[in-house]
XYZ file of C-alpha atoms in Angstrom:
685
model
C -60.934 -53.571 61.988
C -60.518 -52.190 58.808
C -64.271 -52.677 58.951
C -64.985 -50.359 62.220
C -62.506 -47.484 61.049
C -64.628 -46.865 57.769
C -68.120 -47.067 59.750
C -65.969 -44.629 62.067
C -65.396 -42.600 59.633
C -68.910 -42.226 57.945
C -70.399 -41.410 61.359
C -68.079 -38.684 61.821
C -68.544 -37.531 58.502
C -72.604 -37.190 59.170
C -71.268 -35.327 62.625
C -68.882 -33.071 60.960
C -71.008 -31.939 57.165
C -73.277 -30.287 60.228
C -69.826 -28.012 61.347
C -67.941 -27.130 58.426
C -69.082 -23.968 57.985
C -70.017 -23.816 62.005
C -67.135 -21.726 63.158
C -68.026 -18.639 60.660
C -70.748 -18.978 62.644
C -73.636 -21.369 60.279
C -74.467 -24.415 59.699
C -73.054 -26.755 56.110
C -76.025 -28.788 54.315
C -77.500 -31.222 54.964
C -76.569 -34.506 53.193
C -79.188 -34.617 51.285
C -80.414 -30.924 50.109
C -76.743 -31.969 48.989
C -77.333 -34.026 46.316
C -80.767 -32.782 45.702
C -79.536 -29.271 44.316
C -75.837 -30.666 42.873
C -78.345 -31.737 39.671
C -79.164 -28.579 38.953
C -76.579 -26.872 38.639
C -73.849 -27.986 40.809
C -69.975 -26.355 40.110
C -67.907 -29.815 38.874
C -64.291 -30.085 39.313
C -63.446 -33.104 36.965
C -60.297 -33.875 35.947
C -61.597 -35.987 32.631
C -60.998 -33.786 30.131
C -57.992 -32.736 30.765
C -56.084 -30.068 33.495
C -56.026 -26.291 32.161
C -52.496 -23.826 33.105
C -49.472 -24.922 34.923
C -49.567 -22.126 37.822
C -46.638 -20.314 38.018
C -47.024 -18.750 41.023
C -47.839 -15.569 43.577
C -46.293 -12.634 44.540
C -44.927 -9.494 45.576
C -42.616 -6.657 45.209
C -39.751 -5.177 46.886
C -39.400 -1.741 45.004
C -41.012 0.304 42.907
C -39.436 2.576 45.004
C -37.921 1.778 48.075
C -41.123 0.272 49.560
C -38.587 -2.028 52.146
C -36.196 0.708 52.133
C -37.536 0.643 56.311
C -37.585 -2.734 57.310
C -33.961 -3.604 57.414
C -33.859 -1.370 60.691
C -35.785 -3.170 62.134
C -34.347 -4.343 65.291
C -34.315 -8.654 66.282
C -36.641 -10.140 66.705
C -38.971 -8.709 64.995
C -36.933 -7.944 61.280
C -37.215 -11.815 61.338
C -40.310 -11.979 62.225
C -42.124 -9.631 59.540
C -39.775 -12.290 57.381
C -41.244 -14.732 58.226
C -45.147 -13.881 57.826
C -44.124 -12.760 53.963
C -41.937 -15.615 52.921
C -42.155 -18.937 55.321
C -43.967 -21.634 52.978
C -47.543 -22.707 55.745
C -47.148 -19.515 58.230
C -47.986 -16.293 56.688
C -48.739 -14.867 53.432
C -45.833 -17.432 52.030
C -45.357 -16.134 48.843
C -44.694 -18.457 45.749
C -42.437 -14.765 44.009
C -40.260 -12.104 45.369
C -39.631 -9.583 42.407
C -37.476 -6.357 43.392
C -36.475 -3.602 41.843
C -32.836 -3.333 40.239
C -31.961 0.276 41.298
C -31.111 2.772 39.316
C -30.510 5.858 40.972
C -33.599 7.399 40.249
C -36.705 8.096 41.617
C -39.710 5.031 41.220
C -42.589 5.902 43.176
C -41.046 6.867 47.305
C -37.607 7.323 47.187
C -34.745 5.916 44.503
C -32.868 2.644 45.509
C -29.174 2.381 44.226
C -27.804 1.129 41.303
C -25.023 -2.136 40.626
C -23.071 0.514 39.020
C -23.118 4.401 40.076
C -20.525 4.812 36.789
C -19.308 2.892 33.438
C -16.146 1.721 35.739
C -17.737 0.645 38.939
C -19.506 -2.231 39.916
C -20.882 -2.756 44.044
C -22.837 -6.127 44.920
C -23.643 -4.467 48.126
C -25.444 -1.730 47.751
C -29.352 -1.589 48.698
C -31.011 -3.889 50.325
C -31.703 -6.062 47.671
C -29.616 -8.183 47.761
C -30.343 -9.493 51.296
C -33.882 -9.371 51.501
C -33.808 -12.544 47.985
C -30.408 -14.327 50.802
C -33.593 -13.219 53.590
C -36.282 -14.904 51.784
C -34.346 -17.824 50.952
C -33.762 -18.563 53.696
C -37.234 -19.142 54.154
C -37.954 -20.727 51.329
C -35.135 -22.534 49.082
C -38.257 -22.793 45.493
C -39.209 -19.350 46.159
C -38.832 -17.969 42.419
C -37.056 -14.723 41.974
C -37.913 -11.764 39.868
C -35.578 -8.813 38.296
C -36.802 -5.829 36.587
C -35.226 -2.270 36.117
C -37.315 1.412 36.643
C -34.527 3.515 36.800
C -31.164 3.771 35.033
C -28.084 5.481 35.606
C -26.812 8.639 34.107
C -24.143 6.957 32.245
C -25.813 4.114 30.289
C -27.736 7.217 28.172
C -24.433 9.103 27.326
C -26.581 12.196 27.575
C -30.145 11.286 26.540
C -32.557 10.096 28.985
C -33.119 6.660 26.938
C -31.716 3.446 28.101
C -31.712 1.689 25.060
C -28.859 4.755 22.804
C -26.624 1.496 23.296
C -28.693 -1.390 23.809
C -25.706 -3.824 24.255
C -23.803 -1.685 26.385
C -27.784 -1.334 29.128
C -27.752 -5.118 28.298
C -24.233 -6.403 30.042
C -25.994 -3.007 33.266
C -28.522 -6.296 34.388
C -26.592 -8.998 33.257
C -23.617 -7.714 35.236
C -26.588 -7.385 38.258
C -27.977 -10.910 37.178
C -23.658 -12.265 37.823
C -23.508 -10.595 40.876
C -26.501 -11.595 42.560
C -25.407 -14.709 41.528
C -21.409 -15.067 42.090
C -21.533 -12.313 45.320
C -24.577 -13.916 47.095
C -25.017 -17.159 45.881
C -28.917 -16.000 43.968
C -30.417 -17.427 40.986
C -31.969 -14.502 39.163
C -34.908 -17.073 37.381
C -36.613 -13.565 35.494
C -35.614 -10.424 33.687
C -38.115 -7.945 32.922
C -37.468 -4.876 30.923
C -38.006 -0.799 31.609
C -41.236 -0.835 34.134
C -44.015 1.063 32.515
C -42.322 1.970 30.452
C -41.664 1.658 26.037
C -39.740 -1.368 24.223
C -36.939 -1.538 22.319
C -37.050 -4.896 20.415
C -33.719 -4.871 19.352
C -32.063 -4.814 23.261
C -34.790 -7.620 24.127
C -33.338 -10.503 20.937
C -29.838 -8.465 22.530
C -29.941 -9.871 26.253
C -31.227 -12.613 25.639
C -28.325 -13.230 23.461
C -26.284 -11.976 26.574
C -27.809 -14.146 28.905
C -27.115 -17.408 27.068
C -23.127 -15.989 26.036
C -23.034 -16.462 29.933
C -24.720 -19.469 30.884
C -27.804 -17.804 32.070
C -29.678 -19.844 29.683
C -32.331 -20.644 32.588
C -33.266 -16.302 33.192
C -36.526 -16.522 31.349
C -37.496 -12.761 29.836
C -40.568 -11.395 31.057
C -41.721 -8.324 28.936
C -42.939 -5.516 28.338
C -43.813 -5.199 32.524
C -47.096 -2.272 31.129
C -50.015 -3.087 28.672
C -50.284 -6.330 27.208
C -50.085 -4.185 24.126
C -47.723 -3.487 21.993
C -46.385 -6.459 22.781
C -48.779 -9.444 22.130
C -48.450 -7.428 18.641
C -45.371 -7.436 18.225
C -44.381 -10.949 18.582
C -47.036 -11.973 16.616
C -45.683 -10.150 13.684
C -41.573 -10.908 14.921
C -40.940 -14.692 15.300
C -37.516 -13.529 16.564
C -39.135 -11.908 18.765
C -41.754 -13.571 20.098
C -39.144 -17.029 20.234
C -37.135 -14.808 23.349
C -39.731 -13.830 25.390
C -41.310 -16.211 27.807
C -44.045 -14.322 29.582
C -45.920 -11.292 28.741
C -47.126 -9.825 31.965
C -49.302 -6.222 32.439
C -49.463 -4.347 34.867
C -52.881 -3.565 36.276
C -55.122 -5.957 33.827
C -58.420 -5.330 35.488
C -58.949 -9.516 35.453
C -58.725 -9.018 31.647
C -55.798 -9.766 28.853
C -56.182 -9.013 25.186
C -57.369 -11.268 22.253
C -53.806 -10.779 20.882
C -51.930 -11.721 24.212
C -54.514 -14.981 23.953
C -53.664 -15.960 20.394
C -49.463 -16.268 21.384
C -50.415 -18.574 23.672
C -47.510 -17.617 25.835
C -48.014 -17.930 29.943
C -49.901 -14.800 30.726
C -48.879 -12.822 33.965
C -50.948 -10.164 36.166
C -47.233 -9.899 37.446
C -47.779 -5.944 39.032
C -51.188 -5.451 40.323
C -52.729 -4.766 44.311
C -51.756 -0.936 45.656
C -53.958 -0.797 47.348
C -54.801 0.427 51.216
C -54.225 -2.846 52.902
C -56.526 -2.577 54.731
C -60.556 -5.404 54.176
C -61.129 -2.751 51.226
C -57.763 -3.384 50.023
C -57.620 -7.507 51.133
C -60.830 -7.824 48.527
C -59.820 -6.716 46.265
C -56.237 -9.499 46.203
C -58.729 -11.906 47.247
C -61.218 -11.193 44.198
C -58.166 -10.389 41.837
C -56.861 -13.650 42.541
C -58.724 -15.933 41.252
C -60.133 -14.293 38.152
C -56.697 -13.158 36.854
C -57.190 -16.591 35.768
C -60.735 -17.449 36.107
C -61.504 -14.076 33.281
C -57.773 -13.983 31.667
C -55.582 -17.317 32.048
C -52.999 -15.699 34.176
C -51.050 -17.720 35.386
C -49.711 -15.137 38.402
C -49.931 -12.585 39.918
C -47.942 -9.900 41.437
C -48.341 -7.282 44.750
C -47.138 -3.829 44.859
C -45.785 -3.623 47.405
C -44.354 -6.416 49.731
C -44.639 -4.561 52.559
C -45.342 -0.854 53.666
C -41.786 0.398 55.182
C -42.041 3.674 53.955
C -43.173 6.221 55.650
C -46.944 6.342 55.494
C -47.353 10.003 54.052
C -45.509 8.822 50.998
C -47.728 8.612 48.044
C -49.100 4.550 48.108
C -48.392 4.778 52.047
C -50.226 1.420 52.929
C -50.469 -0.147 50.140
C -48.598 -3.235 51.243
C -49.462 -5.617 51.958
C -49.015 -5.924 55.546
C -46.938 -2.919 57.720
C -44.012 -2.403 58.814
C -42.630 1.297 59.056
C -42.092 1.718 62.536
C -38.181 -0.253 62.705
C -37.616 2.725 65.696
C -40.549 1.652 68.043
C -40.305 -2.513 65.895
C -44.269 -2.546 65.979
C -45.812 -3.585 62.144
C -49.617 -5.023 62.111
C -50.266 -8.273 59.735
C -52.723 -6.815 57.333
C -55.833 -8.384 56.103
C -53.997 -9.571 53.186
C -51.591 -11.592 54.237
C -54.332 -14.185 55.457
C -56.185 -14.331 51.813
C -52.474 -14.795 50.830
C -52.124 -17.797 52.444
C -55.828 -18.529 51.179
C -53.766 -19.732 47.764
C -50.142 -19.616 48.248
C -50.080 -21.892 51.222
C -51.778 -24.327 48.933
C -50.544 -24.613 45.783
C -47.328 -24.694 44.680
C -46.149 -23.479 40.884
C -45.889 -26.170 38.649
C -49.506 -27.207 40.486
C -52.393 -26.884 37.152
C -56.052 -24.988 37.488
C -58.671 -27.336 36.050
C -61.044 -26.148 33.389
C -63.540 -26.058 35.483
C -62.913 -23.105 36.648
C -65.717 -19.979 36.959
C -68.038 -17.596 38.367
C -70.782 -18.743 41.173
C -74.098 -18.177 39.556
C -75.109 -15.111 42.286
C -71.684 -13.125 41.737
C -68.305 -14.305 43.628
C -65.698 -17.133 41.679
C -64.516 -20.213 42.125
C -60.489 -21.619 40.881
C -59.462 -25.600 40.858
C -55.800 -26.478 41.531
C -54.487 -30.271 41.678
C -50.038 -31.451 42.389
C -51.060 -34.104 39.478
C -50.124 -36.428 42.182
C -53.891 -36.542 43.616
C -54.390 -33.561 45.370
C -57.212 -30.302 44.934
C -57.143 -27.456 46.588
C -60.706 -25.190 45.316
C -60.521 -21.527 46.898
C -63.959 -19.494 46.648
C -64.374 -16.245 46.658
C -67.777 -14.344 47.316
C -65.976 -10.156 47.502
C -68.449 -7.495 46.920
C -68.423 -4.344 44.623
C -67.941 -1.678 47.125
C -65.618 -4.054 49.347
C -63.144 -5.132 46.500
C -61.853 -2.283 44.615
C -58.557 -2.217 43.416
C -56.753 1.272 43.144
C -57.303 0.471 39.209
C -58.133 0.073 36.725
C -62.270 1.416 37.034
C -64.049 -1.708 38.476
C -67.368 -2.213 36.725
C -70.446 -2.894 39.127
C -71.590 -6.294 39.862
C -73.884 -8.395 42.344
C -72.565 -10.583 44.519
C -75.979 -11.529 47.347
C -75.949 -14.793 49.558
C -76.320 -18.262 47.782
C -75.840 -21.985 48.179
C -73.148 -22.807 46.564
C -72.654 -27.259 45.210
C -69.576 -28.853 43.983
C -69.084 -32.217 42.543
C -65.920 -33.702 42.110
C -65.272 -36.382 39.020
C -62.802 -37.686 37.631
C -59.491 -38.843 39.926
C -60.964 -36.332 42.276
C -64.715 -38.265 42.738
C -63.097 -40.530 45.177
C -61.477 -37.929 47.727
C -62.195 -38.918 51.604
C -61.686 -35.540 52.824
C -60.776 -31.559 52.335
C -59.578 -29.834 55.290
C -61.348 -26.423 54.932
C -59.466 -22.267 55.979
C -62.403 -19.447 56.211
C -61.672 -15.699 55.759
C -64.766 -13.361 55.871
C -64.110 -9.568 55.572
C -65.688 -6.340 56.668
C -67.142 -5.517 59.787
C -65.091 -6.323 62.979
C -68.016 -8.310 64.094
C -68.166 -10.755 61.477
C -64.193 -10.567 60.734
C -62.628 -13.518 60.583
C -58.804 -13.758 59.288
C -58.135 -17.589 57.690
C -59.646 -19.597 60.336
C -59.520 -23.779 59.285
C -62.833 -24.853 60.397
C -64.216 -28.500 61.024
C -62.540 -30.441 58.235
C -65.102 -31.438 55.258
C -66.228 -35.162 54.734
C -66.865 -36.692 51.630
C -67.861 -40.170 52.318
C -71.197 -41.676 50.898
C -71.828 -37.892 49.848
C -70.279 -38.948 45.782
C -67.350 -36.189 46.310
C -70.226 -33.925 46.461
C -70.540 -30.729 49.150
C -72.456 -28.151 49.352
C -71.334 -24.578 51.174
C -73.820 -21.286 52.371
C -71.667 -18.429 51.159
C -72.281 -14.777 52.355
C -70.269 -12.327 50.018
C -67.202 -11.151 51.312
C -66.256 -14.277 52.580
C -63.083 -17.051 51.110
C -63.136 -20.300 52.110
C -60.610 -22.717 50.406
C -60.802 -26.468 50.814
C -58.220 -28.408 50.295
C -56.887 -31.394 50.469
C -52.903 -30.799 51.767
C -52.883 -30.899 56.594
C -50.030 -28.504 56.076
C -51.702 -24.830 56.774
C -50.666 -23.040 59.988
C -52.224 -20.189 60.337
C -48.641 -18.384 62.123
C -48.153 -16.348 64.703
C -45.393 -13.967 67.622
C -45.869 -12.624 71.183
C -47.885 -9.402 70.030
C -45.201 -6.565 68.823
C -44.398 -3.646 71.002
C -46.493 -1.188 70.407
C -46.744 2.072 68.235
C -44.471 5.080 68.878
C -43.731 8.136 67.176
C -40.340 8.791 65.311
C -37.510 9.773 68.334
C -38.114 13.354 69.148
C -34.191 13.915 69.880
C -32.623 12.224 66.794
C -28.127 11.606 66.359
C -26.988 10.395 63.811
C -22.361 10.670 63.322
C -22.200 7.265 60.704
C -19.817 6.769 62.713
C -19.823 3.019 61.179
C -16.916 1.101 60.497
C -17.941 -1.682 58.591
C -21.417 -1.004 57.488
C -23.807 -3.799 56.735
C -26.299 -2.000 54.814
C -24.651 1.198 52.513
C -27.564 3.870 53.653
C -27.583 5.062 56.825
C -31.380 3.773 59.225
C -34.288 6.059 58.270
C -32.967 8.216 55.081
C -35.091 7.846 53.285
C -33.335 9.309 49.560
C -35.555 10.613 47.080
C -33.853 11.639 44.559
C -30.288 11.251 44.450
C -28.854 8.385 46.857
C -26.524 9.417 50.167
C -24.694 6.261 51.259
C -22.425 5.695 54.007
C -18.762 6.830 52.786
C -15.836 6.398 55.149
C -13.740 9.800 54.141
C -10.172 9.692 53.396
C -9.247 13.340 53.256
C -9.770 14.013 57.325
C -8.543 10.478 59.297
C -10.657 12.672 63.005
C -14.305 13.841 63.265
C -14.499 13.771 59.912
C -13.479 10.471 58.616
C -17.172 8.376 58.647
C -19.866 10.166 56.616
C -22.660 10.709 54.894
C -22.326 11.030 51.014
C -25.044 12.204 47.776
C -22.497 10.532 45.713
C -24.983 10.749 42.054
C -22.753 13.142 39.617
C -24.459 12.958 37.059
C -28.810 12.809 36.657
C -29.774 8.792 35.944
C -32.326 8.246 33.159
C -35.482 8.415 35.587
C -38.660 6.791 35.759
C -40.124 9.829 38.008
C -39.923 13.313 38.048
C -36.786 12.737 40.369
C -36.092 17.211 42.183
C -33.079 18.946 39.881
C -31.947 18.096 44.050
C -31.007 15.014 46.443
C -32.524 15.350 48.526
C -33.355 12.780 51.610
C -36.367 13.119 53.781
C -36.251 11.903 57.834
C -38.462 11.459 60.827
C -41.995 12.445 61.737
C -44.793 13.870 59.305
C -45.766 15.650 62.135
C -42.578 17.330 63.381
C -44.070 21.173 63.181
C -41.209 22.994 65.696
C -38.127 21.141 66.083
C -34.012 22.196 65.478
C -32.124 20.085 62.835
C -28.434 20.813 63.167
C -25.527 19.078 60.874
C -22.209 19.711 60.156
C -21.203 19.711 55.790
C -18.669 19.554 53.485
C -19.373 20.473 49.013
C -16.887 18.703 46.749
C -17.667 20.809 44.076
C -16.002 24.293 43.627
C -17.323 27.822 42.670
C -21.001 25.574 41.657
C -21.571 23.398 44.633
C -24.403 23.713 47.220
C -25.774 22.090 49.670
C -29.272 22.605 52.689
C -30.666 21.211 55.553
C -34.743 21.694 56.014
C -37.536 20.984 57.649
C -41.477 20.468 57.257
C -41.226 18.944 54.555
C -44.640 17.949 52.646
C -43.995 16.328 49.700
C -41.629 13.273 48.574
C -42.048 10.119 46.269
C -43.275 10.559 43.233
C -44.228 14.830 44.402
C -41.225 15.507 45.653
C -40.610 18.222 42.786
C -42.961 20.508 44.015
C -41.833 19.220 47.504
C -42.409 23.240 50.242
C -40.862 23.475 53.789
C -37.789 25.596 54.957
C -34.623 25.208 53.059
C -31.823 27.099 54.507
C -28.679 26.607 51.689
C -24.963 27.377 51.940
C -23.122 28.024 48.354
C -19.537 28.345 46.980
C -20.390 30.881 45.331
C -20.135 33.204 48.158
C -24.368 32.635 49.435
C -27.133 31.358 51.648
C -30.686 30.892 50.495
C -33.359 30.973 52.538
C -36.649 28.548 50.874
C -40.170 27.675 50.923
C -39.384 25.120 48.878
C -36.892 22.574 47.205
C -37.256 24.080 43.810
C -35.822 27.778 45.060
C -38.952 29.509 44.070
C -39.928 30.484 47.559
C -37.417 33.061 48.981
C -36.783 33.852 51.924
C -33.873 35.466 52.445
C -30.915 35.365 50.792
C -27.343 37.804 51.486
C -23.524 37.064 50.987
C -21.327 34.697 53.357
C -18.083 32.788 53.032
C -18.363 29.503 52.102
C -15.616 27.145 50.673
C -15.298 24.453 48.987
C -13.863 20.762 51.024
C -14.600 22.463 54.363
C -16.652 21.302 57.079
C -19.425 23.851 58.462
C -22.176 23.185 60.938
C -25.678 24.762 59.381
C -28.050 24.619 62.158
C -32.054 25.490 61.922
C -34.912 26.519 64.155
C -38.183 26.798 63.380
C -41.191 27.626 65.618
C -44.692 28.665 65.192
C -43.779 31.338 61.807
C -40.670 32.203 62.765
C -38.305 30.727 61.536
C -33.945 30.965 61.773
C -30.595 29.663 60.749
C -27.573 29.838 62.197
C -23.641 28.990 60.431
C -20.852 27.546 62.515
C -23.234 28.080 65.378
C -23.248 32.046 65.212
C -26.870 33.953 64.129
C -26.665 34.147 60.205
C -30.542 35.266 59.780
C -33.470 35.162 62.248
C -36.826 35.682 62.489
C -37.858 35.445 59.245
C -41.700 35.067 58.861
C -42.574 31.411 56.967
C -46.746 30.743 56.187
C -46.752 27.126 54.968
C -46.782 24.026 55.060
C -47.337 23.750 58.860
C -45.269 20.266 59.652
C -43.166 17.690 57.796
C -39.974 15.323 57.809
C -36.491 17.250 58.202
C -34.054 16.915 55.261
C -30.602 17.120 53.808
C -29.776 17.139 50.044
C -27.590 18.780 47.367
C -27.895 21.398 45.534
C -27.316 19.435 42.326
C -26.549 16.321 41.152
C -22.916 16.724 43.581
C -20.839 15.010 45.290
C -21.724 16.480 48.746
C -20.488 14.898 52.422
C -22.830 15.463 56.036
C -21.954 14.731 59.181
C -23.635 14.796 62.704
C -26.905 15.041 62.528
C -28.716 16.010 64.682
C -32.578 16.942 64.693
C -34.770 18.313 68.375
C -37.994 18.165 68.379
C -39.652 20.958 70.188
C -42.917 20.173 71.467
């Protein structure tokens, strides 16, 4: 019986070998040709001389900033489906690492994320959505690695300076409190903590942070630094033994697959702790596929983390659709599982943190690269990529020219892998729709009687994964709903007694923080409102505007009427606005233009063509005081605009030239408390 089974296996091996790439539209090379080519210049995969570096996982960033903002508003079951494609093992991207922004109240690329401590004596570990996202990731993969990193910081830490290191003890307390809050309130263990995203590090702060972590029983939390460039952190570590001791991982952003000499000399773990940031077309997928291999081949980086996790922010904000997948329509439920998800799966579904790279990895003779990893228990995963230069450019850094051409690549398994009888095979082809294949399982590659040798016929822009693991799966759900524009009539009265999230659906804060609020001074109509809660400018990471602003709606909106009840809390100096056709947000919010209707408690109103207030269309006097509700109404139609206060025309037929379209918005004159209620927008067709 045994002999018969072995003979059957051999016979099947001969049959399947000829179809190894058949599902991709080609045939594999014959066994005889495999053997002939192997003697000439094969790629040997061998563990006889030991293993390479330990693999630490593939991940993505939520934040930096507000990149998951719209995800939380998705209706079920679509929200859970999206989360499954991101985190569920052996289903979609199957990510090993989730890195989140420690919200600091400031603009950090596409919006602001709220801090757990707006003020010195304020602690709230239920603001924002990163806690929820980490818990959802853990539900799907209990072994997922969690990381936290600040971009901005609340203003009180700076004591009047735009600098988080004025009091390093205080800043360390702030960060450690976030880690403790994650554990105490959400049962989340944070595995890695960073310093300050892409900004200056302070060596004394890093040392104090380590001491404070240890004093709170957080010895298991590792420090990664500096989330910027390889230098000067690596040089500082080589010169400072105490600093060297407390940093566990050197993390660099957008390293272009290469590391510095000093980083290598530290012999520390090296991570590309933020990478990708590329439009999630097939070119973006090609970028992702290339760097997932070559970050290790060229730079011995054992983890690569994509910015960003999921494009769940308004697409016209900076870096629109630079997520592994797209989910930016909670009002319709529509989402798109983009090709970077399946490129991720080629690595993530067939490896785990704690595996080891083989020493025998490298470049293919005619372009492309290959890596191989093992769990040390007999399992082997090989990933081969042939991403062409023109179809794998990342947004940064500059990619020097190279050439990829069709080739035969022969691999020889040696050492403990020489007796492997079968390899599962998964295939991706990026590019033209007629040729496009995403994460397709091919027939197994049988190695009986081949002396551990096999040959792949490779074309440009392909990915192959060959693995002993049989657990891979291309997960799927019924097609999501069709794409729909933002509703042309939209209302929100913010009447939520116990909100699950602190922010109102679809509002995307661009400066300041707007939170659900229960108003103790008004038990009637305005008991539940939306409140701008910052009274101090944060320690900024980007160019926050001087006026807090939250946008909402469809960027293509042109003719519309916006109304909102407003309540200014600051006497004499307070002010609020509603706006339409707002054309900039994120990193560019300071230069946003549109039509802005302001009222102030000093008795003025103003109509401006920009958020900064340089373009003044109209101004005048109005009876407005603090701590009283008013209704503002703004109508924009064609080149004309008008405004009402409490239903009475305040100004009308003002000529507005630019911009022609944009979001609706609410906001305040400065970092001050103010409330908003009964928001209503109606688009004219």
